[in-house]
XYZ file of C-alpha atoms in Angstrom:
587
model
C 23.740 -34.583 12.420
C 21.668 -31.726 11.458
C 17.974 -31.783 10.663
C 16.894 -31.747 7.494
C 13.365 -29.161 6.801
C 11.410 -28.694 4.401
C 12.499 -26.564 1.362
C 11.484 -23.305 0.454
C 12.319 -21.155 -2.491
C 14.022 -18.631 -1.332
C 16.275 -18.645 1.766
C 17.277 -15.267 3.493
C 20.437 -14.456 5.616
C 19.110 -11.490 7.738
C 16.479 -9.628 8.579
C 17.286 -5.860 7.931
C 16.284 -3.566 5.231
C 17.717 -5.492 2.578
C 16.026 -8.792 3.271
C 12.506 -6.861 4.036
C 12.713 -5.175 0.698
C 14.045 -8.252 -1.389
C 11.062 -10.350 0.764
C 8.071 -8.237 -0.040
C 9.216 -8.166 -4.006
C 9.964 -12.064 -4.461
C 6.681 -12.648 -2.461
C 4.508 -10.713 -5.130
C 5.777 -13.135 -8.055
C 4.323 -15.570 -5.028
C 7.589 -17.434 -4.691
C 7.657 -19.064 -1.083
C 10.157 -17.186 1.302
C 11.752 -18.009 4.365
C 14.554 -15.339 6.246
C 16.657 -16.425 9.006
C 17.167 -13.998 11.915
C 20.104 -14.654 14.195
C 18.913 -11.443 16.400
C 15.491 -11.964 18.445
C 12.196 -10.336 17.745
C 11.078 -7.042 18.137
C 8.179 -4.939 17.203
C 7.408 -1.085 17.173
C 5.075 -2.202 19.893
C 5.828 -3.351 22.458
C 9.543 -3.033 22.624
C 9.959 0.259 21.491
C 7.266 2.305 23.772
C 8.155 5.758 24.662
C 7.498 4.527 28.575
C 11.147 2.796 28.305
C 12.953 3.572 25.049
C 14.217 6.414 25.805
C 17.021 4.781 28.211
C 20.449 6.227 27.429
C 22.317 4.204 29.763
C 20.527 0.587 28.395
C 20.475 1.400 24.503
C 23.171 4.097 23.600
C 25.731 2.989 26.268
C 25.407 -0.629 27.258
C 24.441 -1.550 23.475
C 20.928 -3.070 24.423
C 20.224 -2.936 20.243
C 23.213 -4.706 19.114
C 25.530 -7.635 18.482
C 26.906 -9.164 21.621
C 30.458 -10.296 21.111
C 30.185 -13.095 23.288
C 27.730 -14.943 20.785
C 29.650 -13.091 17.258
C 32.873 -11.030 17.496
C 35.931 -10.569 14.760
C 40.119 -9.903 14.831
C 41.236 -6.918 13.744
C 44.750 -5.787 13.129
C 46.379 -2.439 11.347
C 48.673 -3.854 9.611
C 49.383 -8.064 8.046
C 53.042 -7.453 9.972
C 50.465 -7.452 13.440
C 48.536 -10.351 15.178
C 44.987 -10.153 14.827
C 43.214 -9.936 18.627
C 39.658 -11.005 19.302
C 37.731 -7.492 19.891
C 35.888 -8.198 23.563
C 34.040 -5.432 22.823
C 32.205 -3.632 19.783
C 33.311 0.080 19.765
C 34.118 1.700 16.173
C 30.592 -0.234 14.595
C 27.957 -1.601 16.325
C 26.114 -4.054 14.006
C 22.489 -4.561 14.761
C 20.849 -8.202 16.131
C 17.430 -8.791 15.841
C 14.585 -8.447 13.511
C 14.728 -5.336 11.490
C 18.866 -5.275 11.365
C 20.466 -1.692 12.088
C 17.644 -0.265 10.553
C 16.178 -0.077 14.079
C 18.751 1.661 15.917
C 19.986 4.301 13.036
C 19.943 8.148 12.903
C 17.740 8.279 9.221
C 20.605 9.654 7.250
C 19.405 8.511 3.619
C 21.925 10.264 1.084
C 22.271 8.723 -2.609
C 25.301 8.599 -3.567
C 26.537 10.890 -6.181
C 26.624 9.963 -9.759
C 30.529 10.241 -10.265
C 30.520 7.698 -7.264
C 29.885 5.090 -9.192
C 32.499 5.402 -11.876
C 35.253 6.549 -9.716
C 37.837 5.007 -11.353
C 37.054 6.263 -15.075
C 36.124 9.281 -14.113
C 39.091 9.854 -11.929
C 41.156 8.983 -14.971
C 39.441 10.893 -17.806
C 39.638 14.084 -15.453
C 43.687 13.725 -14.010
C 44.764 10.791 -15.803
C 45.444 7.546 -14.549
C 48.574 8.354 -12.681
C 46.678 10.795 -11.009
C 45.522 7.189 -8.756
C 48.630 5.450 -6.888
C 49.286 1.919 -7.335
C 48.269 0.468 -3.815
C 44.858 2.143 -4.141
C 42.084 -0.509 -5.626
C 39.306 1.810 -6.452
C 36.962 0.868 -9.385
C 33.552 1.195 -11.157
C 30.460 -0.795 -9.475
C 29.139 -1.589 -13.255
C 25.868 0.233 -12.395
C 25.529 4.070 -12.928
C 23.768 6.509 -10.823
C 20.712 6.750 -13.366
C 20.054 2.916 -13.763
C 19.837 3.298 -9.599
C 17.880 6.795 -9.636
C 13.947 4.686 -9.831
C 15.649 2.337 -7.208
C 16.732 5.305 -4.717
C 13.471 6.928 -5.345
C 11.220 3.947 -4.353
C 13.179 3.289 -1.028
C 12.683 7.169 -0.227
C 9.137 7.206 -1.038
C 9.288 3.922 1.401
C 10.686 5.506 3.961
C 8.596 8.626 3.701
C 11.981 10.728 3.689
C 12.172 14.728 4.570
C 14.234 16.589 2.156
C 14.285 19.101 -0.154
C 15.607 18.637 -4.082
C 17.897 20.146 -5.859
C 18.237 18.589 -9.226
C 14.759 17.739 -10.471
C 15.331 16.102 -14.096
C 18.201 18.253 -14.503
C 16.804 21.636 -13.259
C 18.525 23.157 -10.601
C 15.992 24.005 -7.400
C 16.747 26.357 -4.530
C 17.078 25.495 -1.536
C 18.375 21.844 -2.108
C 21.741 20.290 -2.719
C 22.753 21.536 -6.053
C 25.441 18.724 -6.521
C 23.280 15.598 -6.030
C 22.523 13.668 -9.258
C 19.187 14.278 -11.482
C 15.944 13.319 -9.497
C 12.653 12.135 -11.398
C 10.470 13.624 -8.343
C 10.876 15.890 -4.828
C 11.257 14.104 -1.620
C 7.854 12.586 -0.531
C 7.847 15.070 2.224
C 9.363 18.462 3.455
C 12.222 19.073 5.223
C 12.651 19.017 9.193
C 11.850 21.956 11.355
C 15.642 23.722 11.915
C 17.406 24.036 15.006
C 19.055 27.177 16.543
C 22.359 25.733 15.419
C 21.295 24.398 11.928
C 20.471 27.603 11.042
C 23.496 29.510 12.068
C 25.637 27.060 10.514
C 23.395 27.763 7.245
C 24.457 31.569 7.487
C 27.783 30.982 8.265
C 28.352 28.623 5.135
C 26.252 31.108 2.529
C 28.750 33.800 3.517
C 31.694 31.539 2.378
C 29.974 31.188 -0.309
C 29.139 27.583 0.088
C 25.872 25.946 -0.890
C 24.296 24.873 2.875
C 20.841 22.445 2.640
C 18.397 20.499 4.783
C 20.039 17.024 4.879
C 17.747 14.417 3.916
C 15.926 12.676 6.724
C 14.315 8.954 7.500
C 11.983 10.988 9.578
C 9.262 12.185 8.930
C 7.946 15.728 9.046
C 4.654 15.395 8.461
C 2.157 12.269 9.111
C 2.803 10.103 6.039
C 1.137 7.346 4.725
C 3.804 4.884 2.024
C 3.025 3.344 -1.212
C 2.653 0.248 0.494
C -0.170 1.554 2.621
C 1.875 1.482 5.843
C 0.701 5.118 8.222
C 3.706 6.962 10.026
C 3.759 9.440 12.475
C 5.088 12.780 12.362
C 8.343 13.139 14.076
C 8.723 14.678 17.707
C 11.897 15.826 17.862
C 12.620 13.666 21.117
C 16.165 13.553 19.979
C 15.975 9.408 20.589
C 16.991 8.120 17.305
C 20.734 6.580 17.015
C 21.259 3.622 19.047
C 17.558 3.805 20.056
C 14.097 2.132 18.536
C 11.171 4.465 17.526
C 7.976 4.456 19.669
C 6.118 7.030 17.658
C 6.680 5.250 13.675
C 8.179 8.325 12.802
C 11.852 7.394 12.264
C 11.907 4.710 8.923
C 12.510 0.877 10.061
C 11.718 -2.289 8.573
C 8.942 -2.321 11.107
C 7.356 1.228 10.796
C 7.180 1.203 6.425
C 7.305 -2.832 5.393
C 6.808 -5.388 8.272
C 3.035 -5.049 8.432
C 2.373 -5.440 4.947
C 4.975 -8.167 4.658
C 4.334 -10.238 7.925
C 0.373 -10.932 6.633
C 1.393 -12.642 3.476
C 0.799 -16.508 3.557
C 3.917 -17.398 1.558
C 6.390 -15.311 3.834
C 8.102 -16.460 7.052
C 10.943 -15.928 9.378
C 13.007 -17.328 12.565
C 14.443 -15.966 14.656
C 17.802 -17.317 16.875
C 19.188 -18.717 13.421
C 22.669 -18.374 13.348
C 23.892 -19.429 9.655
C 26.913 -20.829 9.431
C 27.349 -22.167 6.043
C 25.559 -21.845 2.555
C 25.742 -25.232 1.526
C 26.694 -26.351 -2.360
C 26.221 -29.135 -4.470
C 28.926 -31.499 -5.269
C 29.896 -29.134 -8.717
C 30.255 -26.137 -6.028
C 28.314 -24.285 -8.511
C 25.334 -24.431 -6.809
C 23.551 -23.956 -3.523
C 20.790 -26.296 -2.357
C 20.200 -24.386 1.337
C 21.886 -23.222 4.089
C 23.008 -24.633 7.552
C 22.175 -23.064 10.641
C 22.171 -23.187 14.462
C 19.200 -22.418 16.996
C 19.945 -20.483 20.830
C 20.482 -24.555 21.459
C 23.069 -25.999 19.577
C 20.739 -27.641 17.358
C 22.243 -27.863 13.884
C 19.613 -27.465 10.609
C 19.615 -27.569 7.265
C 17.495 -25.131 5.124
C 17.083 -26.220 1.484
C 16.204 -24.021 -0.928
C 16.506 -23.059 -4.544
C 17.491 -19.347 -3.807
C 19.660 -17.957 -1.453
C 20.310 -14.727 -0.473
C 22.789 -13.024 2.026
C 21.223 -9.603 3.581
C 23.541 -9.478 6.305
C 25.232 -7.083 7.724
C 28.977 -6.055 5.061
C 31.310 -8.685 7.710
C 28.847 -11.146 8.008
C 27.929 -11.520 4.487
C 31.830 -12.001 3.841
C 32.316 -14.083 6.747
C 29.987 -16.307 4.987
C 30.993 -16.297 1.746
C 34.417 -17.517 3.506
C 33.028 -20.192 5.411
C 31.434 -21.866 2.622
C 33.929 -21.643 0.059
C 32.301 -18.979 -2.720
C 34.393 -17.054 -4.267
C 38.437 -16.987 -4.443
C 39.616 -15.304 -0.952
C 41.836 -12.536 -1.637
C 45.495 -13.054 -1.346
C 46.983 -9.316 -0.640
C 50.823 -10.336 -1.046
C 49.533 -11.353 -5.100
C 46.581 -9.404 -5.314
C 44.766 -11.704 -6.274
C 41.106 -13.313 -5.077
C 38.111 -11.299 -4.753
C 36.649 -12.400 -1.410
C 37.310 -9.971 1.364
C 38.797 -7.580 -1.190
C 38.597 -4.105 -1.134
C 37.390 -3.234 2.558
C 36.964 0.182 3.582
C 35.199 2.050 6.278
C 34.587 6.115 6.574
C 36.240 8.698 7.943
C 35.246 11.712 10.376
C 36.528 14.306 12.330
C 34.244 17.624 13.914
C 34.726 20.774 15.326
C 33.038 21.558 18.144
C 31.611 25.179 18.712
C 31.321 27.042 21.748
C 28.974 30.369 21.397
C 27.056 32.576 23.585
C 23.546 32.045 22.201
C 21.434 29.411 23.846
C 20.717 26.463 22.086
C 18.425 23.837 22.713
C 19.989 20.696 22.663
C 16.988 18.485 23.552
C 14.822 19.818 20.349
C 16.923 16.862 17.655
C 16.052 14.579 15.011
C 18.572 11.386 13.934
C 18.705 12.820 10.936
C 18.255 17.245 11.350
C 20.845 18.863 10.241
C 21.759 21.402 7.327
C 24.888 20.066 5.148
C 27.256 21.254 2.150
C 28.161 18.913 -0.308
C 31.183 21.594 -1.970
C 33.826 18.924 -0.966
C 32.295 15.747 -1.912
C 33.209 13.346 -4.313
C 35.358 15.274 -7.097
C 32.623 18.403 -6.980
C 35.673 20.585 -6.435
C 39.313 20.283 -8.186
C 41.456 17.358 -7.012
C 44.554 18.226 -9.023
C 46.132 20.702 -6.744
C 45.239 18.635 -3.452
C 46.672 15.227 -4.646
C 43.705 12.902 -3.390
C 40.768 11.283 -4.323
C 37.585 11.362 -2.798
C 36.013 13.864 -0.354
C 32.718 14.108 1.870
C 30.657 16.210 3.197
C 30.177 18.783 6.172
C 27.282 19.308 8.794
C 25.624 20.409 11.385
C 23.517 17.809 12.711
C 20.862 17.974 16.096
C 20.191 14.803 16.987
C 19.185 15.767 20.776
C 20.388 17.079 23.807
C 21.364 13.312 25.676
C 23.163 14.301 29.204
C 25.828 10.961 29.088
C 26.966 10.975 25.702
C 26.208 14.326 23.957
C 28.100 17.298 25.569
C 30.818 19.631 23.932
C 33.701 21.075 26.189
C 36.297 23.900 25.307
C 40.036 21.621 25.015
C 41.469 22.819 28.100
C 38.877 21.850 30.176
C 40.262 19.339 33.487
C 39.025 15.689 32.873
C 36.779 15.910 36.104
C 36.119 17.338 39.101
C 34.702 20.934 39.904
C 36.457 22.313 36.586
C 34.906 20.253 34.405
C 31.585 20.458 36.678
C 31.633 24.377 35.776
C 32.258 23.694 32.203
C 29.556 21.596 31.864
C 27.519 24.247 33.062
C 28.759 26.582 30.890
C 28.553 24.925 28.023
C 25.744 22.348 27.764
C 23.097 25.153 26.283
C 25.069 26.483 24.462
C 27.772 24.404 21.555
C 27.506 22.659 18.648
C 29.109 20.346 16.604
C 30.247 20.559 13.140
C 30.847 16.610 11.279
C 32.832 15.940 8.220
C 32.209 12.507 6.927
C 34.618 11.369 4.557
C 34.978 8.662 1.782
C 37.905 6.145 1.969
C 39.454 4.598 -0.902
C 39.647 1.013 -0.866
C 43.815 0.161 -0.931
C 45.637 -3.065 -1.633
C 46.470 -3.704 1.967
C 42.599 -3.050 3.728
C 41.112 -6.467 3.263
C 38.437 -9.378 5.356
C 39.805 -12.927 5.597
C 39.693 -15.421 7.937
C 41.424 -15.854 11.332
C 44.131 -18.711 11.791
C 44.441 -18.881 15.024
C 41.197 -17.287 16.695
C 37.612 -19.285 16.444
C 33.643 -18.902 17.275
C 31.874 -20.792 19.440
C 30.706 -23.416 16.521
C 34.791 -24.272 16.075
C 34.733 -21.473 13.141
C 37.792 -19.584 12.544
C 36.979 -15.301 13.484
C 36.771 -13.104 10.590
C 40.058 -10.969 10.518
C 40.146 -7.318 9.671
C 43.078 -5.799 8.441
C 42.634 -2.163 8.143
C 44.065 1.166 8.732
C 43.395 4.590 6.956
C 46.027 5.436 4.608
C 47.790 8.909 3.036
C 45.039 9.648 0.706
C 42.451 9.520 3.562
C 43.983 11.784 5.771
C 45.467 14.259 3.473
C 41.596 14.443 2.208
C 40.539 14.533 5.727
C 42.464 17.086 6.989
C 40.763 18.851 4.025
C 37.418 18.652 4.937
C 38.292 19.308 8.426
C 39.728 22.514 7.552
C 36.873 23.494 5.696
C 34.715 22.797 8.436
C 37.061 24.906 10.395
C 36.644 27.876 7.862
C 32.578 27.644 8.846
C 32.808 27.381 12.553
C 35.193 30.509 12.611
C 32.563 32.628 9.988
C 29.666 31.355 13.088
C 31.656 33.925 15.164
C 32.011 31.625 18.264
C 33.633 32.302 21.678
C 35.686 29.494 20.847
C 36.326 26.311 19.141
C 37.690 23.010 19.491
C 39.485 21.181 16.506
C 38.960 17.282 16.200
C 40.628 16.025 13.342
C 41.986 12.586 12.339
C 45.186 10.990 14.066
C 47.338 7.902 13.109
C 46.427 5.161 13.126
C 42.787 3.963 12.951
C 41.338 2.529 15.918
C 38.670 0.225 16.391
C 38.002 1.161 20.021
C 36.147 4.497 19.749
C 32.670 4.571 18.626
C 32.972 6.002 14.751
C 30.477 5.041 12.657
C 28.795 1.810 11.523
C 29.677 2.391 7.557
C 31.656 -1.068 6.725
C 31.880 -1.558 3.337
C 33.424 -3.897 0.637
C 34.289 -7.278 1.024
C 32.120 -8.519 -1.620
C 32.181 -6.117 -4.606
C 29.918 -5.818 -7.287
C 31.414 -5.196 -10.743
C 31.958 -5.946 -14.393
C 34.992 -8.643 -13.806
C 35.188 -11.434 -12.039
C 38.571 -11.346 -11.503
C 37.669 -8.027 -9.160
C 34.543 -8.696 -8.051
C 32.573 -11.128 -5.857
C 28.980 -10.379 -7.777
C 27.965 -9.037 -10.938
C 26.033 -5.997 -11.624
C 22.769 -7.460 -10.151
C 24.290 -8.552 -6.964
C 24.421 -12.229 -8.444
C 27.232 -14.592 -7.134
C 29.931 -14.908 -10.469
C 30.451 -18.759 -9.284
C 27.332 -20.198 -7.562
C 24.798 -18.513 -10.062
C 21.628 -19.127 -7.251
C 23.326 -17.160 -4.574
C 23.162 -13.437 -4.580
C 24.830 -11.118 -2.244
C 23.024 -7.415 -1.160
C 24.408 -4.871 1.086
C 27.261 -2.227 1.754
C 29.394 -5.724 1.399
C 28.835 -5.157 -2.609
C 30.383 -1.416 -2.166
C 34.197 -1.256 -4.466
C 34.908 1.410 -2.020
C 33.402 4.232 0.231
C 31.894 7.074 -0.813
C 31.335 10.472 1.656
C 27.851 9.581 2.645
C 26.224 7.568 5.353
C 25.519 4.180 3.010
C 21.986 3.376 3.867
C 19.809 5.101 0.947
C 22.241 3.230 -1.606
C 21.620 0.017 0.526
C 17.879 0.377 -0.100
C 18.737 1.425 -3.800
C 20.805 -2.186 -4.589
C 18.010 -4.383 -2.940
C 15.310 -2.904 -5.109
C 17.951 -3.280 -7.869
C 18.665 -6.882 -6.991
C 14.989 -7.996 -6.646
C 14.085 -6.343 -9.852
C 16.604 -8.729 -11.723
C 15.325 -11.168 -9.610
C 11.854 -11.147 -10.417
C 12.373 -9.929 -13.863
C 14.889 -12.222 -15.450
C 16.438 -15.025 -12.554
C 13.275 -16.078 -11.817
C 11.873 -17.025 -15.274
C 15.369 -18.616 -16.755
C 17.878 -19.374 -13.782
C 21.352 -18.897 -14.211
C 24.228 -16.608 -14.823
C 22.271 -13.074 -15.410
C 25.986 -12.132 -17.064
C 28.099 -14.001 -18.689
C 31.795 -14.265 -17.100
């Protein structure tokens, strides 16, 4: 029997970026709120000291930062004709566990996505028509546009204290910046990053192509920084301990360096952790939540009433959720019908590594230094004579000089031994690598349910992932890869070593942690899990926020439009749910 609390008013599921955000709004209109934390604790201080963060082998190899699939794992399959198998260990994603989410252990990448992003589907078809889009893709409007978001990606950059450099300020094109991105009301709040040996001759290389190169926006900061909430950062070191790794020196944007302090003093805020919530429980209409239902490190079962809840969770565990408990219709792929679990997609990436004669200094790296081009991203270049849809874009990123895990070696060099001893040598000081990070489409047959066969440790059937990349990916992927080619060559290297994308998709290799869909936003119900504010279309007092609400993936790391749809949520929270509950759109 599980233990009844005491009610609050607002329940969150998580304790990432989204729920810190949604927290410190709600708790200004001085509603009482309460997130649940299935991770542990963990502070800038003292579990992220430079005396013992900076241990590849504990963090970036053995996963000290993230979830253990003994407590949480999923299925996965390629294709519905396969059986699903339990994955004994995380290696495409690695989803975060503990108190500030993945917003701990990522690079800083913070990219908005671009305003054509966001009406992919009518823009695709005004531009090439609608046959221009085959049948099994999915892809659709979100039913918010880029400049309802802009205030909303501004405030979580000005949060985050982000290094960059605009190039569309209210229209007016600025050197220097990324002349594709969508109309900015204001700069970056600080600078770009210092550039690296290889940033720069990547920048050269892609000017004489003609291409438009750019500092890549950065959750670090360059400068000491001080964020509208009051919160002081440090100015970045360039220890190159970023992905997979904590920040010691509040220089890399968390939950804990830009809103924990000011949130954690506020008398009508709290959190758990060790909460592992298995259900949102509804009312006997199922048209309304009255809590959720959660587990401590014990066993102990609780239930958490309150008049608001709120998943933040990371894109498969908010689904997983919504699955367990019944909201939503689960999509049926066979009919197509059902929206939850619909429209799934990941990203795509390949790189070229580049082998030159200039030293370089690996160790000098940022999570998020690098100079990019945006030329092949989204539909900024002609689709029609390519035949696909979507694109991404290409970089050069220094993110440090680790000895296990970040090393470049020519393709015929032997797999160990004194060979591969000498190459090492050779080549540690001096290659690069260039990235292309892709969009994927969301398709008919890329979809989250739940797992007959294969349960958790509560007795709960696994989520199952069905999911492979399909033609239009890799025909766009080869794309970008040969673009990214076309640089490396104009760097005038020694040599280079082509990585592109092979059949099929695997979830063994570490990729990247960009899992979207599952639970779309939208305009229809009959397509979408939420509305347009992230509001549940069934159970009217649950809303859903994360890359979960994403129709399908866009060629940018998802974070920055993360932040953007948890202001965007809490706004419609606090400025029309919580004076007149109920539907904020009619069905």
């Amino acid at each position: 029997m599980a233990k009844r609390l005491k009610p609050v008013d607002v329940v969150l599921v998580g304790f990432g970026w989204t729920a810190s955000i949604i927290a410190q709004e709600l708790t200004e209109e001085g509603v009482q709120v309460l997130a649940l934390e299935r991770g542990m604790d963990r502070a800038t201080v003292p579990d992220f000291a430079t005396t013992h963060i900076q241990d590849e082998l504990k963090y970036a190899v053995r996963g000290g930062l993230f979830q253990a699939p003994v407590r949480e794992t999923l299925s996965f399959r390629n294709t519905r004709d396969q059986t699903a198998l339990p994955m004994r260990n995380l290696g495409s994603f690695r989803p975060g566990a503990g108190v500030g989410g993945a917003g701990v252990h990522w690079n800083g990448q913070t990219w908005r996505f671009l305003p054509d992003d966001f009406v992919l589907r009518s823009h695709v078809e005004e531009r090439y028509g609608a046959g221009f889009i085959p049948e099994d893709l999915t892809i659709q409007d979100w039913g918010v546009t880029y400049e309802e978001l802009e205030p909303c990606f501004d405030r979580f950059e000005y949060l985050c204290g982000v290094s960059g450099k605009a190039g569309n300020l209210e229209g007016a094109r600025q050197t220097e910046g990324n002349p594709f991105e969508g109309a900015r009301s204001r700069d970056y709040p600080l600078p770009p990053l210092e550039r690296s040996i290889g940033s720069l001759m990547f920048d050269k290389a892609a000017r004489e192509l003609g291409y438009h190169p750019f500092a890549a926006p950065a959750a670090n900061t360059s400068r000491p920084y001080k964020n509208p909430l009051g919160v002081q950062m440090g100015q970045c070191t360039y220890c190159g301990f970023c992905e997979w790794f904590g920040c010691g020196n509040y220089s890399k944007a968390s939950p804990q360096s830009t809103i924990l302090p000011v949130l954690l003093k506020k008398d009508n805020f709290s959190y758990r952790t060790g909460c592992d919530v298995t259900r949102v429980l509804l009312d006997n209409t199922g048209k309304k939540a009255r809590g959720v239902l959660y587990r401590d490190l014990q066993g102990q079962e609780y239930e958490q009433p309150a008049q608001l809840v709120i998943l933040c969770a990371f894109a498969h565990h908010n689904v997983h959720l919504l699955l367990l408990s019944g909201i939503g219709t689960p999509y049926d792929p066979a009919s197509g019908t059902g929206v939850t679990g619909r429209n799934y997609a990941y990203q795509i990436t390949s790189s070229v590594e580049v082998f030159v004669d200039e030293l370089i200094n690996p160790y000098m790296g940022a999570g998020a230094l690098g100079q990019a081009i945006d030329d092949f991203n989204t539909d900024n270049f002609d689709h029609g004579p390519e035949g696909f849809i979507g694109g991404g874009y290409i970089a050069l990123w220094t993110t440090g000089g680790r000895p296990i895990l970040q090393h470049h070696l020519p393709k015929d060099t032997p797999k160990w031994g004194a060979g591969w001893k000498k190459a090492m040598a050779e080549n540690y000081l001096k290659s690069v690598s260039i990235s292309t990070h892709g969009s994927v489409v969301s398709h008919r047959q890329a979809y989250l349910d739940l797992d007959p066969t294969y349960k958790d440790i509560y007795g709960d059937p696994l989520l199952r992932m069905t999911f492979d990349f399909h033609d239009n990916d890799y025909r766009m992927s080869d794309f970008l890869t040969g673009k990214a080619e076309g640089v490396a060559k104009a760097m005038k290297p020694r040599s280079i070593n082509v990585k592109g994308r092979k059949k099929p998709y695997s979830i063994v290799p570490y990729q990247t942690t960009h899992n979207t869909g599952g639970a779309v936003m939208g305009d229809d119900p009959r397509t979408s899990v939420v509305n347009r504010y992230l509001q549940s279309w069934d159970v009217p007092n649950v809303f859903v926020v994360g890359a979960c609400n994403f129709p399908q993936n866009a060629g940018y790391n998802p974070t920055g439009t993360v932040g953007a749809l948890a202001y965007w949520a809490a706004d419609a929270i606090r400025g029309m749910y919580l004076k007149n509950p109920g539907p904020l759109v009619q069905a």
